Amino acid sequence: MILDRRNKLLIGLGIVAAILIARLFVIQIIDNKYKIDASNNSMVYNTIYPTRGIMHDRNGNILVGNKVAYDILVTPREVEAFDTTAFCRILGVDRDFLETKFAEYRKYRRKIGYQSVILLKQVPTETYMRFAETAYMFPGFRGQARNIREYPFNAGGNLLGYVSEVDQSYINRHPGEYKSGDYAGMTGIEAAREADLRGEKGYSIYLRDSRNKIMTRYNDGEMDKEAVPGKDITTTIDANLQHYGQELMKNKVGSLVAIEPSTGEILTLVSSPGIDVDILADFGAHYNEVLSNPYKPMFNRAVQAPYPPGSVFKLVNGLIGLQEGVLTPASRYPCSMGYHFGKNKLGCHAHRSPLDLEESIMMSCNAYYCYVFRNILESGRNGNIAESMDKWNEYVKSFGFGRKLGSDFPAELPGFIPDSKYYDKRYRKGGWKATTVISLSIGQGEIGCTPLHLANLCATIANRGYYYIPHIVKDSKLVSIDPKYKEKVYTMVDTSYFPVVVEGMYRAVNSGYGSGATASVAEVKGLDICGKTGTAQNPRGDDNSVFICFAPKDNPKIAVAAYIEHGSFGARWAAPIASLLIEKYLNGEICPERKPLEKRVLEGDLMDKVKP
Amino acid sequence: MLVLCWFILFMIGWMNIYASIHSSEPSSIFSPEGRSGKQFIWMLVSLVFGIVILFVLNPHIYESLSLPIYIAVACLLVAVIFLGTEVKGSRSWFELGPVRFQPAEVSKISTSLLLATVMSQFGFKISRPKDFLSVAAIILFPMLVIVGQSETGSALVYVGFAFVLYREGMSGWVLFLGFMAILLFVLTLAASPYTALMVLAGVTSFCDAVYTGKIKGWFVKYLPALVFLGFVPVILENVWEAAGWNPENMVKPAYIFIGVVLLTLPFIVFRAYRTRSGFTVLAAASLLAGVMLVYSTDFLFNNVLQDHQRKRIEVLLGLKDDPSGVGYNVNQSMIAIGSGGLFGKGYLQGTQTTYGFVPEQSTDFIFCTIGEEWGFVGSAAVILMFVFLIWRIITKAERCKEAFTRIYGYCVASCIFMHLFINIGMTIGLMPVIGIPLPFISYGGSSLLAFTIMLFIFIALESNEKKFAS
């Protein structure tokens, strides 16, 4: 072919045609951008929100249900002049609100385009009905049904958690899962089980023209997606017991945790003061109020507060002593109003002396455990003091202390159990000895346990040596739980050493007044409650009142830990509260002899003792 | 064959006009109320005209009547500015009862005819300044009048006549310079004046090297130097920043470059003069002209052009993204075409075009409907159909013995080509949005009729010649 001018021009024609076709190839086949834009352009996805899963308690009662509320949506571009006075009256809003909203829409009109935005959230049904009757007067406005939470029991505000609209940072943290306007569980079980509860959104697709007029259903609705309702969840909570626990804890600061020892299921988990369920449904509206409350109701003390356990911790030291062979059930130690070392003394209360192990638990002798603890550290079986300290730390951690237990409850905190490194740093290497850290023997000093840890300790002793990781969601047909919640976790102390401790706890409760036992107040005829009191120093005021107990002694059904800030002696508040809870659980009611005690607890108000 | 092409293209257009309006005017494709019905009537009218041209009129009248026709149409063109109806900001339409027509459409025919007449005259030589100027005048007069009607798009079509001139002996450098000017213009705005200067220096020195046969030397000396110079602004900025001076206050690298060029150029020109290498002198001159163009572009763009014109160019060059403003048309049109995919959504199934997202979808943006409903396969087929048509016209024109027919054939081919390129280029974002129709396909009676007449005159001329030859 000759390259004359005709052919040059034809080649040019070919090149131009090739450019056009290549460009078409890019935008029609390679680049997906335009296809996505096209469906945004012409299809309206009308979201169908699923109903959120319901939460049941262990007996099938509904703890958290759903009810319908309405959002009022507005499409600013479709709004025509309307009677604002009537509008405000019907929806119960003031003019300023409306004006600010519309000023905002004008400002962002480019961004909003033909979209609908939410003008009012969660309007009650009656208000919505009034609006719906007159909706023809307000073009551009419409209602959209939404499910919101409803709480038939006033039980477990902190535990259940709240649901609220996702914000931008939440959307960013869960890429691709949420869109603005969606709701998600933010705390408690709502958050922990969000994936099960939320369900799947559906949509119906409509086609619209460039003026946003809905033309028809796309493919006659064939491509529409039904919403999949969220899965219902069965919790381990006993709604009635939880409610009773909250009543007992009213006007006290602290926690009350009850576990079923044979399963690790949490029956009750109260953090006081807590969040009332009335607030939960519309948490956004009360958010600031809750945040500014000086008692921090959002703070879930039951799993987050690191408290010194006090004398309750003697049980752990006793068990370690037995395992280490530095203590036998028959070992007796003297006590003369305390334990004397050098010029110092760790005080104790008046009781007879010397005591054996069971008696030391029953009467909660401080000196006894100073001997035990010193022997653990100084026996030389595990090397020097530092090495013995680390061994001790290992033992304690095997009970679940000083680490997260691994419950399915979000925001659980580990607490703290010291080791030799900690003291090396604090004093200097070799600059401390057994007497320096002697308060650990009675659960004081550099030690932090959550009430959940203490309840777990109680369940471990009730089981004579093992526990199940505490959890709040039960296996059900729809939702299965992690198999780890079904495995026994053993401590490093042999199960054969537990019965003597149980015996001590039994005697602490059931020896009658005048015997020197610390927890006679917790005795309930026929229930065989075993318990241990604790009185933990609180630098901010009166001591904390602590009590753990389980019942019955054989085949225990419930293990409870009560921790009352500034509640004075363990027997003063914690023991009555814990034992009342057990009595309610096992007997269903409080026996007449204990009614006055119940009355005292229900009416007791310790709030003025607490300096927030 | 050409008649068949014409018929196929019309059918494609007719079906797609119906597709683009069927949702808003749900009537039969023949219904005279709808645009598709009207287009069908126009097709019949065009066919009548076509038959008259083919079988009734003597093909020789075109050559003899070309000057009167040209003058008459020129008068109409001027008259329409004063007497025409205003449609979308431009006064280019005559309204005669129910019929509207645009003299600019007819002007393409009259210009082609006169051009063919003048250039086919014995002794015509395009290299002779007098002849070149007369030809230029014939093209530029209607072009400028049409610009005066604010129909920039239609005016741009006349640029296509440059291809005809090239075929008839105009130097290829004119085309090349024109192309370079456009390239520099785009580069100055899209990249930076400095980049444009680099490209300019590269191209001129390369052309010089090709001409003087020193290509190897160019690759060894000039190319590395240019690549290095390309990085100079970045290096200088870093040096100045390291030295703690504000780069804003320093001399711009482009000015340094120009300074060096101005200093060395006289030596090059002087040496070229001594070695009698005229091309080098020309290359140096065009380099200077290029520099001036770059800076005048910069100046024109920022100081002379009006806001909306600047915006259109910026959107086209991708300097600014504006999907709801100026870029709306292009964006919507690209979305519609892009959503077609490989095979399209099927006839009448388009969501974008049927629901009115694309503006002007039965006229200037008819290609969107094709793209969306027939996909890549369909739209590429349409382009290839046009390429085939243009190729046939050129091939037939070349076979003609009479220069008049040949030149006229090239004119027809150029016009169709320009319309094709500008129109489709516009719908897929390669060209600015300047409304000109897609020949034979877009809705619009006067456009269809004008192109039909234009094509059929060529067919008549060509078949007449065949008759004559046999």
CSV table of C-alpha atoms in Angstrom, one decimal, chain B residues 194-364:
chain,number,residue,atom,x,y,z
B,194,TYR,CA,6.9,24.4,32.0
B,195,THR,CA,5.8,21.0,30.8
B,196,ALA,CA,4.4,22.5,27.7
B,197,LEU,CA,7.8,24.2,27.0
B,198,MET,CA,9.7,20.9,27.5
B,199,VAL,CA,7.4,19.1,25.1
B,200,LEU,CA,7.7,22.0,22.6
B,201,ALA,CA,11.5,22.0,22.8
B,202,GLY,CA,11.6,18.2,22.5
B,203,VAL,CA,9.3,18.1,19.4
B,204,THR,CA,11.0,21.0,17.6
B,205,SER,CA,14.5,19.7,18.1
B,206,PHE,CA,13.4,16.2,17.2
B,207,CYS,CA,11.8,17.5,13.9
B,208,ASP,CA,15.0,19.3,13.2
B,209,ALA,CA,17.0,16.2,13.9
B,210,VAL,CA,14.8,14.1,11.6
B,211,TYR,CA,15.1,16.7,8.9
B,212,THR,CA,18.8,17.1,9.1
B,213,GLY,CA,19.3,13.3,9.7
B,214,LYS,CA,20.8,13.5,13.1
B,215,ILE,CA,18.3,11.3,14.9
B,216,LYS,CA,21.0,9.4,16.8
B,217,GLY,CA,22.5,12.6,18.0
B,218,TRP,CA,19.1,13.7,19.3
B,219,PHE,CA,18.6,10.6,21.3
B,220,VAL,CA,22.1,10.9,22.8
B,221,LYS,CA,22.2,14.6,23.5
B,222,TYR,CA,18.8,16.2,23.6
B,223,LEU,CA,16.6,13.5,25.1
B,224,PRO,CA,18.7,13.0,28.3
B,225,ALA,CA,19.1,16.8,28.6
B,226,LEU,CA,15.3,17.2,28.4
B,227,VAL,CA,14.6,14.5,30.9
B,228,PHE,CA,17.1,16.2,33.2
B,229,LEU,CA,15.5,19.6,32.7
B,230,GLY,CA,12.1,18.0,33.4
B,231,PHE,CA,13.3,17.4,37.0
B,232,VAL,CA,14.9,20.8,37.4
B,233,PRO,CA,11.9,22.5,39.0
B,234,VAL,CA,11.6,19.8,41.7
B,235,ILE,CA,15.4,19.9,42.3
B,236,LEU,CA,15.4,23.7,42.5
B,237,GLU,CA,12.5,23.8,44.9
B,238,ASN,CA,14.3,21.4,47.2
B,239,VAL,CA,17.5,23.4,47.0
B,240,TRP,CA,15.8,26.6,47.8
B,241,GLU,CA,13.8,25.1,50.6
B,242,ALA,CA,17.0,23.6,52.0
B,243,ALA,CA,18.7,27.0,51.8
B,244,GLY,CA,15.8,28.4,53.6
B,245,TRP,CA,14.4,30.6,50.9
B,246,ASN,CA,10.8,30.7,49.9
B,247,PRO,CA,10.5,29.1,46.4
B,248,GLU,CA,7.6,31.5,45.7
B,249,ASN,CA,9.9,34.5,45.8
B,250,MET,CA,12.6,32.9,43.6
B,251,VAL,CA,12.9,33.1,39.8
B,252,LYS,CA,10.6,30.5,38.2
B,253,PRO,CA,12.5,27.7,36.4
B,254,ALA,CA,10.5,28.3,33.3
B,255,TYR,CA,11.9,31.9,33.0
B,256,ILE,CA,15.5,30.6,33.4
B,257,PHE,CA,14.9,28.1,30.7
B,258,ILE,CA,13.4,30.8,28.4
B,259,GLY,CA,16.3,33.0,29.2
B,260,VAL,CA,18.9,30.3,28.2
B,261,VAL,CA,16.9,29.6,25.0
B,262,LEU,CA,16.9,33.3,24.0
B,263,LEU,CA,20.6,33.5,24.6
B,264,THR,CA,21.5,30.4,22.6
B,265,LEU,CA,19.0,30.7,19.8
B,266,PRO,CA,20.8,33.5,17.9
B,267,PHE,CA,23.9,31.3,17.7
B,268,ILE,CA,21.9,28.4,16.4
B,269,VAL,CA,20.1,30.6,13.9
B,270,PHE,CA,23.4,32.1,12.8
B,271,ARG,CA,25.1,28.7,12.3
B,272,ALA,CA,22.0,27.5,10.5
B,273,TYR,CA,22.1,30.5,8.2
B,274,ARG,CA,25.7,29.8,7.4
B,275,THR,CA,25.1,26.1,6.7
B,276,ARG,CA,22.0,27.2,4.7
B,277,SER,CA,19.8,24.9,6.7
B,278,GLY,CA,16.5,26.7,6.3
B,279,PHE,CA,14.6,24.1,8.2
B,280,THR,CA,16.5,24.7,11.4
B,281,VAL,CA,15.7,28.4,11.1
B,282,LEU,CA,12.0,27.5,10.7
B,283,ALA,CA,12.2,25.1,13.7
B,284,ALA,CA,13.8,27.9,15.8
B,285,ALA,CA,11.1,30.3,14.7
B,286,SER,CA,8.3,27.8,15.6
B,287,LEU,CA,10.0,27.2,18.9
B,288,LEU,CA,9.7,30.9,19.6
B,289,ALA,CA,6.1,31.0,18.3
B,290,GLY,CA,5.4,28.0,20.6
B,291,VAL,CA,6.8,29.8,23.6
B,292,MET,CA,4.6,32.8,22.8
B,293,LEU,CA,1.6,30.5,22.4
B,294,VAL,CA,2.2,28.9,25.7
B,295,TYR,CA,2.3,32.1,27.5
B,296,SER,CA,-0.6,33.7,25.6
B,297,THR,CA,-2.7,30.6,26.4
B,298,ASP,CA,-1.9,31.1,30.0
B,299,PHE,CA,-2.8,34.7,29.8
B,300,LEU,CA,-5.9,34.2,27.6
B,301,PHE,CA,-7.2,31.5,29.8
B,302,ASN,CA,-6.8,33.3,33.0
B,303,ASN,CA,-7.6,36.8,31.9
B,304,VAL,CA,-9.6,36.8,28.7
B,305,LEU,CA,-12.0,33.8,28.8
B,306,GLN,CA,-15.3,34.2,30.6
B,307,ASP,CA,-16.0,32.1,33.7
B,308,HIS,CA,-18.3,29.6,32.1
B,309,GLN,CA,-16.0,29.0,29.1
B,310,ARG,CA,-13.1,28.5,31.5
B,311,LYS,CA,-15.2,26.1,33.5
B,312,ARG,CA,-16.1,24.0,30.5
B,313,ILE,CA,-12.5,23.6,29.5
B,314,GLU,CA,-11.4,22.9,33.1
B,315,VAL,CA,-14.0,20.2,33.5
B,316,LEU,CA,-13.0,18.6,30.2
B,317,LEU,CA,-9.3,18.6,31.1
B,318,GLY,CA,-10.2,17.1,34.4
B,319,LEU,CA,-8.8,20.0,36.3
B,320,LYS,CA,-12.0,20.5,38.2
B,321,ASP,CA,-14.7,18.0,39.1
B,322,ASP,CA,-18.1,19.3,39.0
B,323,PRO,CA,-20.7,16.6,38.6
B,324,SER,CA,-23.7,18.8,39.3
B,325,GLY,CA,-22.7,21.9,37.4
B,326,VAL,CA,-21.0,22.1,34.1
B,327,GLY,CA,-19.9,18.5,34.2
B,328,TYR,CA,-23.4,17.2,34.8
B,329,ASN,CA,-24.2,16.4,31.2
B,330,VAL,CA,-20.9,14.6,30.6
B,331,ASN,CA,-21.0,12.8,33.9
B,332,GLN,CA,-24.5,11.6,33.3
B,333,SER,CA,-23.8,10.6,29.8
B,334,MET,CA,-20.7,8.7,30.8
B,335,ILE,CA,-22.7,6.9,33.5
B,336,ALA,CA,-25.3,6.0,31.0
B,337,ILE,CA,-22.8,4.7,28.5
B,338,GLY,CA,-20.7,3.0,31.2
B,339,SER,CA,-23.6,1.2,32.7
B,340,GLY,CA,-24.2,-0.5,29.3
B,341,GLY,CA,-21.3,-2.9,29.8
B,342,LEU,CA,-20.4,-5.4,27.1
B,343,PHE,CA,-23.8,-6.2,25.6
B,344,GLY,CA,-26.0,-3.4,27.0
B,345,LYS,CA,-29.2,-3.6,28.9
B,346,GLY,CA,-31.3,-4.5,25.9
B,347,TYR,CA,-33.5,-2.4,23.7
B,348,LEU,CA,-35.9,-0.1,25.7
B,349,GLN,CA,-34.4,-1.5,29.0
B,350,GLY,CA,-32.0,1.4,29.7
B,351,THR,CA,-32.6,3.0,33.2
B,352,GLN,CA,-30.5,6.0,32.7
B,353,THR,CA,-31.7,7.2,29.4
B,354,THR,CA,-35.3,6.3,29.6
B,355,TYR,CA,-35.7,8.0,33.0
B,356,GLY,CA,-34.3,11.2,31.7
B,357,PHE,CA,-30.9,11.4,33.6
B,358,VAL,CA,-29.1,12.4,30.4
B,359,PRO,CA,-30.1,15.7,28.9
B,360,GLU,CA,-30.7,16.1,25.2
B,361,GLN,CA,-30.9,12.4,24.9
B,362,SER,CA,-32.7,12.2,21.6
B,363,THR,CA,-30.6,14.9,19.9
B,364,ASP,CA,-27.0,15.5,20.8
